[in-house]
Amino acid sequence: MRFVQRIITMLVLGLMIMGIIAAFKDSNKIDANYLLTVIASVGAFGGVAFALYGWYSTRELPKLIQKEVSKKIEELDQSYRERLYIQQQVLQKMNAVYGIENSDRKILLLNEIIKLDPSTYNVYNTMAYVHWYEKNDLDTAEEYFLKDLQVHADNYQTMSDLVFLFIASEDWKRALKWLKKTLKKRPATWKDFDVDPRITPLKEKMKIEYEDALNIGKSNPS
């Protein structure tokens, strides 16, 4: 559209310049009547050209808009279909994971899910559980819990998993660190922690520090 406007403008200016040059009968005198005629003619031409362009624009613009809108809708629809297909694959594979007993097969399938959609809910946690409970590899389990928090930063359940992971490895300081983080994110979980038998070793080893950490939740009941 702007290209056409520029062409018309350049054409009008070109005709105007040509008319002015032609208006010179000699080097010292301009034929005023001829010059006025040229200016009027070029102005009229320009007016007609822009009028025709305006008519064409008002007629064709809705078609162009409709074309672009239709194209965008098709792109969004295609993107939605692709996303839906991936989600269906992920759901099927996650369901299959829970029915597999072999740890290595679980890990392979979970890696496939991560490749399909790294943001899949619970995929990193499930991977962490496999390494923790079935492989007894607490370091790798920690890595996957932390990966989940990179994707789902507000997942307080993952934070609480890290509390129990560090209790299992008898890393009391880091267990307390994640206990505090969990309670800051969701204060009400202090009740769940206090009755969970898995918290007992931390409660016994770091009684004062544990109570101080629990006060974060107790002082923020919301």
Coordinates of C-alpha atoms in Angstrom, one line a residue:
M1 CA 0.0 0.0 0.0
R2 CA 2.7 2.5 0.9
F3 CA 4.7 1.5 -2.1
V4 CA 1.7 2.6 -4.4
Q5 CA 1.4 5.9 -2.5
R6 CA 5.1 6.6 -3.1
I7 CA 4.8 5.8 -6.8
I8 CA 1.9 8.2 -7.3
T9 CA 3.7 10.9 -5.3
M10 CA 6.9 10.5 -7.4
L11 CA 4.9 10.5 -10.6
V12 CA 3.1 13.8 -9.7
L13 CA 6.4 15.4 -8.7
G14 CA 8.0 14.2 -11.9
L15 CA 5.2 15.7 -14.0
M16 CA 5.4 18.9 -12.0
I17 CA 9.1 19.3 -12.6
M18 CA 8.8 18.5 -16.3
G19 CA 6.0 21.1 -16.6
I20 CA 8.1 23.7 -14.8
I21 CA 11.1 23.0 -17.1
A22 CA 8.8 23.2 -20.2
A23 CA 7.4 26.5 -18.9
F24 CA 10.7 28.3 -19.5
K25 CA 10.6 29.8 -23.0
D26 CA 14.0 31.3 -22.5
S27 CA 16.5 31.6 -19.6
N28 CA 14.9 34.8 -18.2
K29 CA 11.2 34.4 -18.7
I30 CA 8.6 31.9 -17.6
D31 CA 5.2 31.5 -19.4
A32 CA 3.0 32.1 -16.3
N33 CA -0.2 30.9 -18.0
Y34 CA 1.4 27.7 -19.2
L35 CA 2.9 27.1 -15.7
L36 CA -0.5 27.6 -14.0
T37 CA -2.0 25.2 -16.5
V38 CA 0.7 22.6 -15.8
I39 CA 0.3 23.0 -12.0
A40 CA -3.5 22.7 -12.3
S41 CA -3.3 19.7 -14.6
V42 CA -0.7 17.9 -12.5
G43 CA -2.8 18.7 -9.4
A44 CA -5.9 17.3 -11.0
F45 CA -4.0 14.2 -12.1
G46 CA -2.7 13.7 -8.6
G47 CA -6.1 14.2 -7.1
V48 CA -7.7 11.6 -9.5
A49 CA -4.8 9.2 -8.9
F50 CA -5.1 9.4 -5.1
A51 CA -8.9 9.2 -5.3
L52 CA -8.7 6.0 -7.4
Y53 CA -6.1 4.6 -5.0
G54 CA -8.4 5.4 -2.1
W55 CA -11.3 3.7 -3.8
Y56 CA -9.2 0.7 -4.5
S57 CA -7.9 0.6 -0.9
T58 CA -11.3 0.7 0.7
R59 CA -12.4 -2.1 -1.6
E60 CA -9.3 -4.3 -1.3
L61 CA -8.3 -3.6 2.3
P62 CA -11.0 -5.7 3.9
K63 CA -10.0 -8.6 1.6
L64 CA -6.4 -8.2 2.6
I65 CA -7.3 -8.1 6.3
Q66 CA -9.5 -11.1 6.0
K67 CA -6.7 -13.0 4.2
E68 CA -4.2 -12.2 6.9
V69 CA -6.7 -13.1 9.7
S70 CA -7.5 -16.4 8.0
K71 CA -3.8 -17.1 7.7
K72 CA -3.2 -16.4 11.3
I73 CA -6.1 -18.5 12.4
E74 CA -4.8 -21.4 10.3
E75 CA -1.4 -21.0 11.9
L76 CA -2.9 -21.0 15.4
D77 CA -5.1 -24.0 14.6
Q78 CA -2.1 -25.9 13.4
S79 CA -0.1 -25.0 16.5
Y80 CA -3.0 -26.0 18.7
R81 CA -3.3 -29.4 16.9
E82 CA 0.4 -30.1 17.3
R83 CA 0.3 -29.1 20.9
L84 CA -2.7 -31.3 21.6
Y85 CA -1.1 -34.3 19.8
I86 CA 2.1 -33.9 22.0
Q87 CA 0.0 -33.6 25.2
Q88 CA -1.8 -36.8 24.2
Q89 CA 1.5 -38.6 23.7
V90 CA 2.8 -37.3 27.0
L91 CA -0.3 -38.4 28.9
Q92 CA -0.1 -41.9 27.4
K93 CA 3.6 -42.3 28.2
M94 CA 3.2 -41.0 31.8
N95 CA 0.4 -43.5 32.4
A96 CA 2.6 -46.2 31.0
V97 CA 5.5 -45.2 33.3
Y98 CA 3.4 -46.1 36.4
G99 CA 2.8 -49.6 35.1
I100 CA 6.4 -50.4 34.4
E101 CA 8.4 -52.2 37.1
N102 CA 11.9 -52.1 35.5
S103 CA 13.7 -48.9 36.6
D104 CA 15.8 -48.5 33.4
R105 CA 12.7 -48.8 31.2
K106 CA 11.0 -46.1 33.3
I107 CA 13.9 -43.8 32.9
L108 CA 14.0 -44.3 29.2
L109 CA 10.3 -43.5 28.9
L110 CA 10.6 -40.5 31.2
N111 CA 13.4 -39.1 29.0
E112 CA 11.2 -39.5 26.0
I113 CA 8.5 -37.4 27.7
I114 CA 11.0 -34.8 28.6
K115 CA 12.1 -34.5 25.0
L116 CA 8.4 -34.2 23.9
D117 CA 7.6 -31.5 26.5
P118 CA 10.1 -30.4 29.1
S119 CA 7.4 -28.6 31.0
T120 CA 5.3 -31.7 31.7
Y121 CA 4.0 -31.7 35.2
N122 CA 5.5 -34.3 37.6
V123 CA 7.9 -35.7 35.0
Y124 CA 11.1 -34.6 36.8
N125 CA 9.7 -35.5 40.2
T126 CA 8.8 -39.0 38.9
M127 CA 12.4 -39.3 37.5
A128 CA 13.7 -38.2 40.9
Y129 CA 11.6 -40.8 42.7
V130 CA 12.9 -43.6 40.4
H131 CA 16.6 -42.6 41.1
W132 CA 15.9 -42.1 44.9
Y133 CA 13.8 -45.1 45.8
E134 CA 14.7 -47.6 43.1
K135 CA 18.3 -46.7 42.2
N136 CA 19.3 -45.4 45.6
D137 CA 21.0 -42.5 43.7
L138 CA 20.2 -39.5 45.9
D139 CA 22.5 -37.1 44.0
T140 CA 20.7 -37.7 40.7
A141 CA 17.3 -37.5 42.5
E142 CA 18.3 -34.1 43.8
E143 CA 19.2 -32.9 40.3
Y144 CA 15.8 -33.8 39.0
F145 CA 14.0 -32.2 41.9
L146 CA 15.9 -29.0 41.1
K147 CA 15.1 -29.3 37.4
D148 CA 11.4 -29.4 38.3
L149 CA 11.8 -26.2 40.3
Q150 CA 13.4 -24.5 37.3
V151 CA 10.2 -25.3 35.3
H152 CA 7.7 -25.0 38.1
A153 CA 9.2 -22.5 40.6
D154 CA 6.2 -22.4 42.9
N155 CA 5.9 -26.2 43.3
Y156 CA 6.1 -26.4 47.1
Q157 CA 5.6 -30.2 46.9
T158 CA 9.0 -30.5 45.2
M159 CA 10.5 -28.3 47.9
S160 CA 9.1 -30.6 50.6
D161 CA 10.5 -33.6 48.6
L162 CA 13.9 -32.0 48.9
V163 CA 13.5 -31.7 52.7
F164 CA 12.9 -35.5 53.0
L165 CA 15.7 -36.3 50.5
F166 CA 18.3 -34.4 52.6
I167 CA 16.9 -36.0 55.7
A168 CA 17.5 -39.4 54.0
S169 CA 21.1 -38.4 53.3
E170 CA 21.5 -36.9 56.8
D171 CA 22.3 -33.5 55.4
W172 CA 20.5 -31.6 58.2
K173 CA 21.5 -28.1 57.2
R174 CA 20.1 -28.4 53.7
A175 CA 17.0 -30.2 55.0
L176 CA 16.4 -27.2 57.2
K177 CA 17.1 -24.8 54.3
W178 CA 14.4 -26.5 52.2
L179 CA 12.0 -26.8 55.1
K180 CA 12.2 -23.0 55.5
K181 CA 11.8 -22.4 51.8
T182 CA 8.7 -24.7 51.7
L183 CA 7.1 -22.9 54.7
K184 CA 7.7 -19.5 53.2
K185 CA 6.1 -20.6 50.0
R186 CA 3.2 -22.4 51.7
P187 CA 3.1 -21.7 55.5
A188 CA 0.2 -24.1 56.1
T189 CA 2.4 -27.1 55.4
W190 CA 3.9 -26.9 58.8
K191 CA 1.1 -29.1 60.1
D192 CA 1.9 -31.7 57.5
F193 CA 5.6 -31.7 58.3
D194 CA 5.0 -32.0 62.0
V195 CA 3.0 -35.2 61.8
D196 CA 5.0 -36.8 59.0
P197 CA 7.1 -39.6 60.4
R198 CA 9.9 -38.9 57.9
I199 CA 10.6 -35.6 59.7
T200 CA 11.4 -37.4 63.0
P201 CA 15.2 -37.7 62.4
L202 CA 15.5 -33.9 61.7
K203 CA 13.3 -33.1 64.7
E204 CA 15.5 -35.2 66.9
K205 CA 18.9 -34.0 65.5
M206 CA 18.1 -30.4 65.1
K207 CA 15.3 -29.8 67.6
I208 CA 15.7 -26.1 68.3
E209 CA 16.5 -25.3 64.6
Y210 CA 13.5 -27.4 63.5
E211 CA 11.1 -25.5 65.9
D212 CA 12.5 -22.2 64.7
A213 CA 11.9 -23.2 61.1
L214 CA 8.3 -24.4 61.9
N215 CA 7.5 -21.0 63.4
I216 CA 7.7 -19.6 59.9
G217 CA 4.6 -21.4 59.1
K218 CA 2.9 -21.0 62.5
S219 CA 3.4 -17.2 62.4
N220 CA 1.9 -17.1 58.9
P221 CA -1.3 -19.2 59.1
S222 CA -2.5 -18.0 55.7

